[in-house]
């Protein structure tokens, strides 16, 4: 602001004879003091006045002042405004982002909701609460073919294309033909959603451990067979 005021005032003093009194007053409008010049610069960058109007007055003092004025407009528009806007957006995004406790609580509520809905669905499809305490493969295949059960499972991220294979994955660990409904529901809840990288690493680790155990057992069997032949 001080540079523009000095430039305009110096130009008027040096070339006062070239301008009429009205033209001098027009040139000094907004540039007669540092305070008024600061106001004009603020208005030029915020839409209070068209920036070309003060530019016409400044450029009469010399092209360097005009270039400086244009540089100020460009700098403020593309730098200061963008910086201020990004700060506000970043703060808004941080406030809108849920914290860890809220995410954990939301996930727990979702799991509880799924467990409650799935258990009620099993009880409704079985028709008898006493029979709904234990679920077998045949019962699950019948339930899985029901459209309402399919919609419920798909809604919670469980798309079952092979009911037999899905049920065996839940029961083969215990080597049983069925599962208590509570265990079945709990395992379904833990299976929903996409597999994470940790889940895949755990699967790879389990396969590697089983393979090592199998190779060790096979080596022991071969060693025992050689001893018998001797």
mmCIF file of C-alpha atoms in Angstrom:
data_model
loop_
_atom_site.group_PDB
_atom_site.id
_atom_site.type_symbol
_atom_site.label_atom_id
_atom_site.label_comp_id
_atom_site.label_asym_id
_atom_site.label_seq_id
_atom_site.Cartn_x
_atom_site.Cartn_y
_atom_site.Cartn_z
ATOM 1 C CA UNK A 1 0.000 0.000 0.000
ATOM 2 C CA UNK A 2 2.784 2.428 0.901
ATOM 3 C CA UNK A 3 4.561 1.756 -2.407
ATOM 4 C CA UNK A 4 1.446 2.512 -4.444
ATOM 5 C CA UNK A 5 0.685 5.687 -2.476
ATOM 6 C CA UNK A 6 4.228 6.976 -2.941
ATOM 7 C CA UNK A 7 4.196 6.066 -6.650
ATOM 8 C CA UNK A 8 0.904 7.842 -7.380
ATOM 9 C CA UNK A 9 1.836 10.905 -5.288
ATOM 10 C CA UNK A 10 5.277 11.141 -6.930
ATOM 11 C CA UNK A 11 3.794 10.878 -10.404
ATOM 12 C CA UNK A 12 1.288 13.654 -9.688
ATOM 13 C CA UNK A 13 3.996 15.935 -8.299
ATOM 14 C CA UNK A 14 6.317 15.321 -11.260
ATOM 15 C CA UNK A 15 3.673 15.652 -13.970
ATOM 16 C CA UNK A 16 1.064 17.869 -12.305
ATOM 17 C CA UNK A 17 0.864 20.111 -15.352
ATOM 18 C CA UNK A 18 -0.343 17.265 -17.559
ATOM 19 C CA UNK A 19 -3.506 16.634 -15.538
ATOM 20 C CA UNK A 20 -6.502 18.728 -14.661
ATOM 21 C CA UNK A 21 -7.796 19.116 -11.132
ATOM 22 C CA UNK A 22 -10.514 16.514 -11.747
ATOM 23 C CA UNK A 23 -8.010 14.006 -13.117
ATOM 24 C CA UNK A 24 -5.733 14.543 -10.126
ATOM 25 C CA UNK A 25 -8.637 13.946 -7.731
ATOM 26 C CA UNK A 26 -9.566 10.781 -9.655
ATOM 27 C CA UNK A 27 -5.977 9.479 -9.436
ATOM 28 C CA UNK A 28 -5.812 10.228 -5.717
ATOM 29 C CA UNK A 29 -9.110 8.439 -5.060
ATOM 30 C CA UNK A 30 -8.120 5.528 -2.896
ATOM 31 C CA UNK A 31 -4.423 6.398 -3.025
ATOM 32 C CA UNK A 32 -4.366 9.600 -0.973
ATOM 33 C CA UNK A 33 -3.376 7.717 2.205
ATOM 34 C CA UNK A 34 -2.015 4.343 3.238
ATOM 35 C CA UNK A 35 -5.264 3.468 5.045
ATOM 36 C CA UNK A 36 -7.413 4.192 1.985
ATOM 37 C CA UNK A 37 -4.981 2.315 -0.266
ATOM 38 C CA UNK A 38 -5.171 -0.746 1.991
ATOM 39 C CA UNK A 39 -8.964 -0.580 1.763
ATOM 40 C CA UNK A 40 -8.819 -0.381 -2.039
ATOM 41 C CA UNK A 41 -6.452 -3.350 -2.216
ATOM 42 C CA UNK A 42 -8.754 -5.358 0.067
ATOM 43 C CA UNK A 43 -11.803 -4.456 -2.026
ATOM 44 C CA UNK A 44 -9.963 -5.362 -5.234
ATOM 45 C CA UNK A 45 -9.282 -8.902 -4.031
ATOM 46 C CA UNK A 46 -12.631 -9.543 -2.360
ATOM 47 C CA UNK A 47 -15.011 -8.204 -5.011
ATOM 48 C CA UNK A 48 -15.764 -4.869 -3.366
ATOM 49 C CA UNK A 49 -14.619 -3.032 -6.493
ATOM 50 C CA UNK A 50 -13.465 -4.092 -9.918
ATOM 51 C CA UNK A 51 -9.676 -4.446 -9.691
ATOM 52 C CA UNK A 52 -9.253 -2.857 -13.123
ATOM 53 C CA UNK A 53 -10.440 0.542 -11.853
ATOM 54 C CA UNK A 54 -7.594 1.089 -9.343
ATOM 55 C CA UNK A 55 -5.225 -0.589 -11.806
ATOM 56 C CA UNK A 56 -5.938 2.178 -14.347
ATOM 57 C CA UNK A 57 -4.910 4.796 -11.782
ATOM 58 C CA UNK A 58 -1.798 2.930 -10.639
ATOM 59 C CA UNK A 59 -0.456 2.136 -14.099
ATOM 60 C CA UNK A 60 -0.348 5.872 -14.956
ATOM 61 C CA UNK A 61 2.505 6.155 -12.441
ATOM 62 C CA UNK A 62 4.553 3.638 -14.447
ATOM 63 C CA UNK A 63 4.413 0.112 -15.765
ATOM 64 C CA UNK A 64 6.354 -1.196 -12.750
ATOM 65 C CA UNK A 65 3.567 -0.092 -10.420
ATOM 66 C CA UNK A 66 0.980 -1.650 -12.715
ATOM 67 C CA UNK A 67 2.916 -4.897 -12.793
ATOM 68 C CA UNK A 68 3.223 -4.819 -9.006
ATOM 69 C CA UNK A 69 -0.521 -4.316 -8.672
ATOM 70 C CA UNK A 70 -1.236 -7.266 -10.977
ATOM 71 C CA UNK A 71 1.235 -9.420 -9.047
ATOM 72 C CA UNK A 72 -0.586 -8.560 -5.818
ATOM 73 C CA UNK A 73 -3.967 -9.536 -7.304
ATOM 74 C CA UNK A 74 -2.637 -12.856 -8.651
ATOM 75 C CA UNK A 75 -0.732 -13.675 -5.473
ATOM 76 C CA UNK A 76 -3.677 -12.978 -3.177
ATOM 77 C CA UNK A 77 -6.181 -14.832 -5.377
ATOM 78 C CA UNK A 78 -4.176 -18.003 -5.985
ATOM 79 C CA UNK A 79 -2.082 -18.175 -2.834
ATOM 80 C CA UNK A 80 -3.676 -16.556 0.174
ATOM 81 C CA UNK A 81 -7.244 -17.547 -0.698
ATOM 82 C CA UNK A 82 -6.253 -21.146 -1.462
ATOM 83 C CA UNK A 83 -4.261 -21.426 1.752
ATOM 84 C CA UNK A 84 -7.079 -20.068 3.885
ATOM 85 C CA UNK A 85 -9.629 -22.270 2.112
ATOM 86 C CA UNK A 86 -7.484 -25.390 2.553
ATOM 87 C CA UNK A 87 -7.065 -24.667 6.272
ATOM 88 C CA UNK A 88 -10.829 -24.417 6.783
ATOM 89 C CA UNK A 89 -11.473 -27.546 4.701
ATOM 90 C CA UNK A 90 -8.843 -29.496 6.639
ATOM 91 C CA UNK A 91 -10.399 -28.446 9.950
ATOM 92 C CA UNK A 92 -13.857 -29.400 8.690
ATOM 93 C CA UNK A 93 -12.608 -32.813 7.531
ATOM 94 C CA UNK A 94 -10.993 -33.455 10.896
ATOM 95 C CA UNK A 95 -14.207 -32.575 12.707
ATOM 96 C CA UNK A 96 -16.262 -34.740 10.351
ATOM 97 C CA UNK A 97 -13.921 -37.743 10.670
ATOM 98 C CA UNK A 98 -15.142 -40.144 13.400
ATOM 99 C CA UNK A 99 -12.704 -40.920 16.179
ATOM 100 C CA UNK A 100 -11.453 -44.413 17.002
ATOM 101 C CA UNK A 101 -13.834 -44.985 19.915
ATOM 102 C CA UNK A 102 -16.841 -44.039 17.821
ATOM 103 C CA UNK A 103 -15.755 -46.374 15.006
ATOM 104 C CA UNK A 104 -15.281 -49.266 17.422
ATOM 105 C CA UNK A 105 -18.661 -48.578 19.023
ATOM 106 C CA UNK A 106 -20.317 -48.434 15.619
ATOM 107 C CA UNK A 107 -18.730 -51.727 14.573
ATOM 108 C CA UNK A 108 -19.822 -53.384 17.810
ATOM 109 C CA UNK A 109 -23.371 -52.156 17.328
ATOM 110 C CA UNK A 110 -23.361 -53.461 13.760
ATOM 111 C CA UNK A 111 -22.163 -56.894 14.924
ATOM 112 C CA UNK A 112 -24.783 -57.026 17.671
ATOM 113 C CA UNK A 113 -27.493 -56.014 15.218
ATOM 114 C CA UNK A 114 -26.448 -58.712 12.762
ATOM 115 C CA UNK A 115 -26.321 -61.373 15.493
ATOM 116 C CA UNK A 116 -29.775 -60.412 16.745
ATOM 117 C CA UNK A 117 -31.315 -60.380 13.259
ATOM 118 C CA UNK A 118 -29.675 -63.659 12.234
ATOM 119 C CA UNK A 119 -30.750 -65.455 15.405
ATOM 120 C CA UNK A 120 -34.332 -64.238 15.017
ATOM 121 C CA UNK A 121 -34.335 -65.343 11.390
ATOM 122 C CA UNK A 122 -33.153 -68.838 12.342
ATOM 123 C CA UNK A 123 -35.844 -69.096 15.020
ATOM 124 C CA UNK A 124 -38.537 -67.951 12.569
ATOM 125 C CA UNK A 125 -37.456 -70.373 9.849
ATOM 126 C CA UNK A 126 -37.120 -73.319 12.229
ATOM 127 C CA UNK A 127 -40.616 -72.729 13.595
ATOM 128 C CA UNK A 128 -39.749 -74.006 17.063
ATOM 129 C CA UNK A 129 -37.512 -72.254 19.582
ATOM 130 C CA UNK A 130 -36.510 -75.570 21.137
ATOM 131 C CA UNK A 131 -35.245 -76.839 17.788
ATOM 132 C CA UNK A 132 -33.500 -73.537 17.137
ATOM 133 C CA UNK A 133 -30.822 -74.152 19.783
ATOM 134 C CA UNK A 134 -28.806 -76.388 17.425
ATOM 135 C CA UNK A 135 -28.407 -76.158 13.659
ATOM 136 C CA UNK A 136 -27.371 -78.948 11.292
ATOM 137 C CA UNK A 137 -26.227 -78.945 7.673
ATOM 138 C CA UNK A 138 -29.612 -79.957 6.298
ATOM 139 C CA UNK A 139 -31.344 -77.248 8.323
ATOM 140 C CA UNK A 140 -28.893 -74.624 7.173
ATOM 141 C CA UNK A 141 -29.213 -75.625 3.493
ATOM 142 C CA UNK A 142 -32.965 -75.256 3.812
ATOM 143 C CA UNK A 143 -32.591 -71.857 5.512
ATOM 144 C CA UNK A 144 -29.989 -70.641 3.018
ATOM 145 C CA UNK A 145 -32.388 -71.293 0.147
ATOM 146 C CA UNK A 146 -34.955 -68.995 1.736
ATOM 147 C CA UNK A 147 -34.989 -65.555 -0.006
ATOM 148 C CA UNK A 148 -35.293 -63.654 3.275
ATOM 149 C CA UNK A 149 -32.197 -65.408 4.689
ATOM 150 C CA UNK A 150 -30.246 -64.675 1.490
ATOM 151 C CA UNK A 151 -31.152 -60.995 1.652
ATOM 152 C CA UNK A 152 -30.170 -60.800 5.322
ATOM 153 C CA UNK A 153 -26.795 -62.467 4.809
ATOM 154 C CA UNK A 154 -25.980 -60.401 1.695
ATOM 155 C CA UNK A 155 -26.975 -57.232 3.532
ATOM 156 C CA UNK A 156 -24.325 -57.987 6.149
ATOM 157 C CA UNK A 157 -21.642 -58.924 3.613
ATOM 158 C CA UNK A 158 -22.045 -62.729 3.474
ATOM 159 C CA UNK A 159 -22.693 -63.915 -0.074
ATOM 160 C CA UNK A 160 -23.075 -67.701 0.180
ATOM 161 C CA UNK A 161 -22.898 -69.496 -3.158
ATOM 162 C CA UNK A 162 -22.308 -72.981 -1.698
ATOM 163 C CA UNK A 163 -24.225 -73.567 1.529
ATOM 164 C CA UNK A 164 -22.609 -76.970 2.127
ATOM 165 C CA UNK A 165 -19.049 -75.684 1.843
ATOM 166 C CA UNK A 166 -19.860 -72.642 3.972
ATOM 167 C CA UNK A 167 -21.329 -74.767 6.741
ATOM 168 C CA UNK A 168 -18.416 -77.214 6.651
ATOM 169 C CA UNK A 169 -15.966 -74.343 7.100
ATOM 170 C CA UNK A 170 -17.768 -73.526 10.337
ATOM 171 C CA UNK A 171 -18.031 -77.093 11.643
ATOM 172 C CA UNK A 172 -14.962 -79.024 10.398
ATOM 173 C CA UNK A 173 -12.736 -77.485 13.048
ATOM 174 C CA UNK A 174 -14.776 -79.152 15.762
ATOM 175 C CA UNK A 175 -15.386 -82.239 13.598
ATOM 176 C CA UNK A 176 -19.114 -82.083 14.306
ATOM 177 C CA UNK A 177 -22.231 -82.384 12.202
ATOM 178 C CA UNK A 178 -23.789 -79.280 13.637
ATOM 179 C CA UNK A 179 -23.303 -76.207 15.761
ATOM 180 C CA UNK A 180 -25.142 -74.453 18.568
ATOM 181 C CA UNK A 181 -27.002 -71.498 17.128
ATOM 182 C CA UNK A 182 -25.059 -69.030 19.270
ATOM 183 C CA UNK A 183 -21.736 -70.376 17.951
ATOM 184 C CA UNK A 184 -23.044 -70.373 14.403
ATOM 185 C CA UNK A 185 -24.199 -66.760 14.668
ATOM 186 C CA UNK A 186 -20.938 -65.671 16.296
ATOM 187 C CA UNK A 187 -18.858 -67.233 13.503
ATOM 188 C CA UNK A 188 -21.037 -65.674 10.819
ATOM 189 C CA UNK A 189 -20.550 -62.266 12.423
ATOM 190 C CA UNK A 190 -16.778 -62.679 12.363
ATOM 191 C CA UNK A 191 -16.832 -63.826 8.723
ATOM 192 C CA UNK A 192 -18.723 -60.839 7.326
ATOM 193 C CA UNK A 193 -16.966 -58.261 5.187
ATOM 194 C CA UNK A 194 -13.870 -58.522 3.008
ATOM 195 C CA UNK A 195 -10.715 -60.290 4.082
ATOM 196 C CA UNK A 196 -7.941 -57.993 5.273
ATOM 197 C CA UNK A 197 -4.216 -58.411 4.685
ATOM 198 C CA UNK A 198 -3.842 -59.718 8.241
ATOM 199 C CA UNK A 199 -6.477 -62.396 7.567
ATOM 200 C CA UNK A 200 -4.608 -63.537 4.448
ATOM 201 C CA UNK A 201 -1.304 -63.637 6.322
ATOM 202 C CA UNK A 202 -2.908 -65.719 9.068
ATOM 203 C CA UNK A 203 -4.242 -68.151 6.471
ATOM 204 C CA UNK A 204 -0.817 -68.421 4.816
ATOM 205 C CA UNK A 205 0.801 -68.965 8.198
ATOM 206 C CA UNK A 206 -1.691 -71.690 9.102
ATOM 207 C CA UNK A 207 -1.136 -73.442 5.761
ATOM 208 C CA UNK A 208 2.644 -73.252 6.167
ATOM 209 C CA UNK A 209 2.417 -74.631 9.718
ATOM 210 C CA UNK A 210 0.172 -77.499 8.589
ATOM 211 C CA UNK A 211 2.532 -78.284 5.712
ATOM 212 C CA UNK A 212 5.555 -78.320 8.024
ATOM 213 C CA UNK A 213 3.713 -80.557 10.474
ATOM 214 C CA UNK A 214 2.688 -82.901 7.653
ATOM 215 C CA UNK A 215 6.249 -83.081 6.297
ATOM 216 C CA UNK A 216 7.604 -83.804 9.786
ATOM 217 C CA UNK A 217 5.054 -86.583 10.287
ATOM 218 C CA UNK A 218 5.830 -88.000 6.846
ATOM 219 C CA UNK A 219 9.562 -88.000 7.616
ATOM 220 C CA UNK A 220 8.901 -89.827 10.913
ATOM 221 C CA UNK A 221 6.809 -92.436 9.092
ATOM 222 C CA UNK A 222 9.526 -92.999 6.500
ATOM 223 C CA UNK A 223 12.164 -93.303 9.197
ATOM 224 C CA UNK A 224 10.040 -95.843 11.058
ATOM 225 C CA UNK A 225 9.522 -97.813 7.839
ATOM 226 C CA UNK A 226 13.285 -97.968 7.188
ATOM 227 C CA UNK A 227 13.949 -99.194 10.727
ATOM 228 C CA UNK A 228 11.402 -102.002 10.294
ATOM 229 C CA UNK A 229 12.913 -103.094 7.023
ATOM 230 C CA UNK A 230 16.324 -103.368 8.663
#
